[in-house]
Structure formats: C-alpha cells, structure tokens
GROMACS .gro file of C-alpha atoms in nm:
model
  221
    1MET     CA    1   0.006   0.006   0.002
    2THR     CA    2   0.150   0.373  -0.092
    3ALA     CA    3   0.195   0.597   0.175
    4ASP     CA    4  -0.086   0.832   0.014
    5ARG     CA    5  -0.363   0.593  -0.030
    6THR     CA    6  -0.657   0.604   0.213
    7VAL     CA    7  -0.684   0.300   0.423
    8ARG     CA    8  -1.027   0.112   0.438
    9VAL     CA    9  -1.105  -0.066   0.769
   10LEU     CA   10  -1.414  -0.279   0.847
   11VAL     CA   11  -1.456  -0.312   1.230
   12ALA     CA   12  -1.617  -0.620   1.351
   13GLU     CA   13  -1.728  -0.646   1.716
   14ASP     CA   14  -2.041  -0.751   1.873
   15GLN     CA   15  -2.068  -0.515   2.168
   16GLN     CA   16  -2.195  -0.162   2.026
   17ALA     CA   17  -2.058   0.080   2.251
   18VAL     CA   18  -1.727  -0.056   2.188
   19ARG     CA   19  -1.773  -0.049   1.822
   20ALA     CA   20  -1.907   0.257   1.846
   21GLY     CA   21  -1.569   0.437   2.023
   22LEU     CA   22  -1.333   0.219   1.760
   23VAL     CA   23  -1.558   0.360   1.516
   24LEU     CA   24  -1.493   0.721   1.622
   25ILE     CA   25  -1.114   0.658   1.662
   26LEU     CA   26  -1.046   0.566   1.310
   27ARG     CA   27  -1.294   0.826   1.148
   28ASN     CA   28  -1.107   1.113   1.343
   29ALA     CA   29  -0.774   0.964   1.198
   30PRO     CA   30  -0.591   1.121   0.880
   31GLY     CA   31  -0.566   0.861   0.560
   32ILE     CA   32  -0.822   0.602   0.740
   33THR     CA   33  -1.203   0.584   0.642
   34VAL     CA   34  -1.440   0.346   0.809
   35ALA     CA   35  -1.582   0.087   0.504
   36GLY     CA   36  -1.826  -0.059   0.727
   37GLU     CA   37  -1.942  -0.227   1.048
   38ALA     CA   38  -2.029  -0.567   1.147
   39GLY     CA   39  -2.167  -0.686   1.490
   40ASP     CA   40  -2.099  -1.047   1.395
   41GLY     CA   41  -1.893  -1.244   1.252
   42GLU     CA   42  -2.077  -1.410   0.947
   43GLU     CA   43  -2.146  -1.011   0.856
   44ALA     CA   44  -1.810  -0.945   0.922
   45VAL     CA   45  -1.699  -1.199   0.627
   46ARG     CA   46  -2.013  -1.095   0.384
   47LEU     CA   47  -1.900  -0.759   0.413
   48ALA     CA   48  -1.517  -0.804   0.361
   49ARG     CA   49  -1.649  -0.991   0.047
   50GLU     CA   50  -1.861  -0.669  -0.038
   51LEU     CA   51  -1.643  -0.404   0.071
   52ALA     CA   52  -1.308  -0.542  -0.014
   53PRO     CA   53  -1.165  -0.347   0.325
   54ASP     CA   54  -0.763  -0.318   0.341
   55VAL     CA   55  -0.836  -0.409   0.738
   56VAL     CA   56  -1.077  -0.636   0.925
   57LEU     CA   57  -1.052  -0.484   1.281
   58MET     CA   58  -1.191  -0.853   1.443
   59ASP     CA   59  -1.317  -0.859   1.770
   60ILE     CA   60  -1.199  -1.232   1.857
   61GLN     CA   61  -1.526  -1.364   2.067
   62MET     CA   62  -1.871  -1.262   1.868
   63PRO     CA   63  -2.202  -1.432   1.831
   64ARG     CA   64  -2.290  -1.664   1.509
   65LEU     CA   65  -1.986  -1.700   1.383
   66ASP     CA   66  -1.653  -1.649   1.627
   67GLY     CA   67  -1.374  -1.432   1.519
   68VAL     CA   68  -1.119  -1.716   1.456
   69THR     CA   69  -1.328  -1.861   1.228
   70ALA     CA   70  -1.418  -1.555   1.041
   71THR     CA   71  -1.060  -1.434   1.019
   72ARG     CA   72  -0.986  -1.809   0.895
   73ARG     CA   73  -1.237  -1.762   0.603
   74ILE     CA   74  -1.125  -1.357   0.535
   75THR     CA   75  -0.725  -1.488   0.508
   76ALA     CA   76  -0.797  -1.773   0.309
   77GLU     CA   77  -0.975  -1.572   0.010
   78ARG     CA   78  -0.712  -1.306   0.094
   79LEU     CA   79  -1.038  -1.063   0.113
   80ALA     CA   80  -0.796  -0.828   0.364
   81ASP     CA   81  -0.525  -0.810   0.649
   82VAL     CA   82  -0.704  -0.911   0.972
   83LEU     CA   83  -0.606  -0.727   1.353
   84VAL     CA   84  -0.787  -0.911   1.625
   85LEU     CA   85  -0.916  -0.731   1.912
   86THR     CA   86  -0.811  -0.906   2.227
   87THR     CA   87  -0.829  -0.902   2.619
   88PHE     CA   88  -0.499  -1.138   2.662
   89ASP     CA   89  -0.680  -1.277   2.960
   90HIS     CA   90  -0.676  -1.629   2.933
   91ASP     CA   91  -0.817  -1.582   2.600
   92GLU     CA   92  -0.809  -1.928   2.474
   93TYR     CA   93  -0.900  -1.785   2.092
   94VAL     CA   94  -0.559  -1.595   2.050
   95PHE     CA   95  -0.362  -1.869   1.910
   96GLY     CA   96  -0.655  -2.010   1.718
   97ALA     CA   97  -0.660  -1.679   1.534
   98LEU     CA   98  -0.253  -1.657   1.488
   99ARG     CA   99  -0.277  -1.999   1.337
  100ALA     CA  100  -0.589  -1.842   1.118
  101GLY     CA  101  -0.367  -1.599   0.939
  102ALA     CA  102  -0.476  -1.306   1.163
  103ALA     CA  103  -0.188  -1.017   1.103
  104GLY     CA  104  -0.201  -0.896   1.420
  105PHE     CA  105  -0.327  -0.838   1.774
  106LEU     CA  106  -0.424  -0.539   1.977
  107LEU     CA  107  -0.557  -0.525   2.327
  108LYS     CA  108  -0.936  -0.386   2.382
  109ASP     CA  109  -0.789  -0.156   2.651
  110SER     CA  110  -0.511   0.028   2.400
  111GLU     CA  111  -0.519   0.397   2.410
  112ALA     CA  112  -0.659   0.580   2.050
  113ALA     CA  113  -0.304   0.635   1.903
  114ALA     CA  114  -0.213   0.285   1.940
  115VAL     CA  115  -0.524   0.180   1.748
  116VAL     CA  116  -0.463   0.379   1.469
  117ASP     CA  117  -0.080   0.255   1.470
  118ALA     CA  118  -0.210  -0.088   1.477
  119VAL     CA  119  -0.443  -0.044   1.148
  120ARG     CA  120  -0.177   0.155   0.982
  121THR     CA  121   0.091  -0.092   1.038
  122VAL     CA  122  -0.109  -0.395   0.938
  123ALA     CA  123  -0.207  -0.190   0.641
  124ARG     CA  124   0.155  -0.155   0.539
  125GLY     CA  125   0.196  -0.517   0.573
  126GLU     CA  126   0.410  -0.508   0.835
  127GLY     CA  127   0.169  -0.680   1.117
  128MET     CA  128   0.177  -0.611   1.459
  129ILE     CA  129   0.431  -0.830   1.616
  130ALA     CA  130   0.593  -0.605   1.860
  131PRO     CA  131   0.821  -0.849   2.056
  132GLY     CA  132   0.626  -0.787   2.406
  133VAL     CA  133   0.321  -0.894   2.237
  134THR     CA  134   0.481  -1.190   2.067
  135ARG     CA  135   0.644  -1.316   2.386
  136ARG     CA  136   0.346  -1.302   2.587
  137LEU     CA  137   0.124  -1.487   2.322
  138ILE     CA  138   0.422  -1.775   2.341
  139ALA     CA  139   0.414  -1.740   2.698
  140GLU     CA  140   0.025  -1.791   2.766
  141PHE     CA  141  -0.019  -2.050   2.508
  142ALA     CA  142   0.276  -2.215   2.431
  143GLY     CA  143   0.401  -2.237   2.819
  144ALA     CA  144   0.092  -2.257   3.022
  145ARG     CA  145  -0.094  -2.438   2.769
  146PRO     CA  146   0.116  -2.637   2.561
  147VAL     CA  147   0.047  -2.644   2.231
  148PRO     CA  148   0.288  -2.913   2.005
  149VAL     CA  149   0.504  -2.731   1.746
  150GLY     CA  150   0.531  -3.098   1.577
  151ASP     CA  151   0.812  -3.138   1.303
  152PRO     CA  152   0.949  -2.812   1.149
  153PRO     CA  153   0.774  -2.705   0.844
  154PRO     CA  154   0.863  -2.884   0.538
  155GLY     CA  155   0.977  -2.550   0.364
  156LEU     CA  156   1.198  -2.441   0.619
  157ASP     CA  157   1.504  -2.651   0.425
  158ALA     CA  158   1.412  -2.464   0.095
  159LEU     CA  159   1.502  -2.122   0.280
  160THR     CA  160   1.789  -1.956   0.180
  161ARG     CA  161   2.044  -1.826   0.416
  162ARG     CA  162   1.932  -1.463   0.394
  163GLU     CA  163   1.536  -1.569   0.406
  164ARG     CA  164   1.636  -1.755   0.731
  165GLU     CA  165   1.802  -1.461   0.875
  166VAL     CA  166   1.507  -1.240   0.773
  167LEU     CA  167   1.312  -1.501   0.968
  168GLY     CA  168   1.507  -1.459   1.272
  169CYS     CA  169   1.455  -1.090   1.266
  170LEU     CA  170   1.063  -1.153   1.226
  171GLY     CA  171   1.103  -1.333   1.548
  172GLU     CA  172   1.213  -1.048   1.711
  173GLY     CA  173   0.944  -0.829   1.639
  174LEU     CA  174   1.151  -0.637   1.363
  175SER     CA  175   0.951  -0.410   1.104
  176ASN     CA  176   1.064  -0.426   0.721
  177ALA     CA  177   1.274  -0.075   0.790
  178ASP     CA  178   1.429  -0.240   1.099
  179ILE     CA  179   1.562  -0.549   0.929
  180ALA     CA  180   1.695  -0.347   0.627
  181ARG     CA  181   1.897  -0.156   0.851
  182ARG     CA  182   2.019  -0.515   1.042
  183LEU     CA  183   2.099  -0.698   0.739
  184THR     CA  184   2.227  -0.412   0.556
  185MET     CA  185   2.014  -0.445   0.227
  186ALA     CA  186   1.730  -0.222   0.052
  187GLU     CA  187   1.368  -0.222   0.213
  188ALA     CA  188   1.225  -0.353  -0.091
  189THR     CA  189   1.450  -0.658  -0.075
  190VAL     CA  190   1.343  -0.728   0.266
  191LYS     CA  191   0.968  -0.729   0.174
  192THR     CA  192   1.080  -0.974  -0.131
  193HIS     CA  193   1.247  -1.206   0.143
  194VAL     CA  194   0.933  -1.174   0.339
  195SER     CA  195   0.680  -1.233   0.074
  196ARG     CA  196   0.966  -1.563   0.011
  197LEU     CA  197   0.978  -1.715   0.313
  198LEU     CA  198   0.590  -1.704   0.355
  199ALA     CA  199   0.530  -1.903   0.054
  200LYS     CA  200   0.764  -2.136   0.146
  201LEU     CA  201   0.650  -2.223   0.484
  202ASP     CA  202   0.302  -2.167   0.389
  203LEU     CA  203   0.206  -1.921   0.611
  204ARG     CA  204  -0.077  -1.613   0.569
  205SER     CA  205   0.103  -1.352   0.811
  206ARG     CA  206   0.436  -1.225   0.945
  207THR     CA  207   0.308  -1.305   1.290
  208GLN     CA  208   0.260  -1.652   1.219
  209ALA     CA  209   0.624  -1.620   1.107
  210ALA     CA  210   0.733  -1.471   1.441
  211VAL     CA  211   0.594  -1.696   1.640
  212LEU     CA  212   0.741  -1.995   1.411
  213ALA     CA  213   1.086  -1.841   1.448
  214GLN     CA  214   1.065  -1.831   1.823
  215GLU     CA  215   0.938  -2.176   1.834
  216LEU     CA  216   1.222  -2.308   1.649
  217GLY     CA  217   1.470  -2.076   1.820
  218ILE     CA  218   1.579  -1.941   1.469
  219THR     CA  219   1.768  -1.604   1.560
  220ALA     CA  220   1.877  -1.279   1.370
  221PRO     CA  221   2.225  -1.229   1.293
   0.00000   0.00000   0.00000
C-alpha cells in the first residue's frame, strides 16, 4: 500500500458501545476511512467480500460466527488483513486466530493512538508483531497451555541463508525498515524475502512467521 492511499477498515465488534468507540477513533484519523461495521462474524465475512477493505478489525468473541473462524475465512480468500481485538485474559481463541492467519493483535484497552498505529502498521503489510506481544502470546499458549510444534515445516530447508536471517528478525518483532538496517539491504529486498519465506513455509502472516521463529529458536544475526 502506498503512503498516500486511504486505508479502508471494516470494524467487526458485537458490543455496540465498543464498536462505536473504535469507529469514532478511526474516522478521526487522517488517511483512514471506516468502510463498514459488523456486529457478528457472519456479517464480517459477508462485508469483507462486499466491501474489499484493507484491514478488518476483528473482535475475537462474537455471536453466530466467532472471530477465529471469520478470520480463517477472510484470510483464506485473501479478502483483507485481519487485526484481532483481544483482552489476553487467558483468551483461548488468540492462538487459534494466529493459526488462522491474523496479521496482528490489538489489546481492547489500547489508547486511541495505538489503535490507529496498529491499523496503519497492518495496512503496510508489517503486521503487529511487537516483541512484547509475541512473547506474551507464546508464554500464554505455548507455556501455560502447551501447543505441540510438531516437526519443522517442510519448507524450512528450502529457505536461503538470507531468508532464514529475515525469519529470525521477524521473530524479534522487527519491521521491514529495522530488518533492512540490521541486514544492510534495501527495504524492498526485505519485502521480497518476507513474501518468499511466507510462501515457502505456507504461512499467512508475518505474525505466524514470528511465532514460528521463536518456537524453533531461529535467531537473527
């Protein structure tokens, strides 16, 4: 997405007061427009198909169709990137949303500026993979509630040295610009490496790649 393009957001949240607050925040943010609102998961998927938003801000617990299933359908059809709303209070759905291809996670009690920044970050294709959030995700679900990693994905051996280094950087929560500085390469080259490693590992988002890197102990140089 280019810097001057308006980011179109679909807000999916079943609590009307919360949804109204999110819509107000986003409508007041320069360069962002609210393309639509959904009160449940079924409506979120339908509107994602109809409105083609750039980002879906998705509550994880909703009636008719939960946020995890809705996220899986939206990402499987490549309708939009999904930014999941969560409380992180032992929310067992969060890891499922990650596996379903969510591009990032936003705490429900985040300040307005954080909401706007998260939407813009996901719209840029960066993904919300701040180290603190990623570590908490893993601690919550891989630690307190073990999730077997299983064998490393088949595509891991197909990664080039550079792609593996980029994967390690993703595990640290680095942005494309940060990775470019760390590995001394052009940002456009970083984007290419990210796209290729996601394809080889059959992953849907940078967030999945970040967690995989940490699970497998792949570190950046």
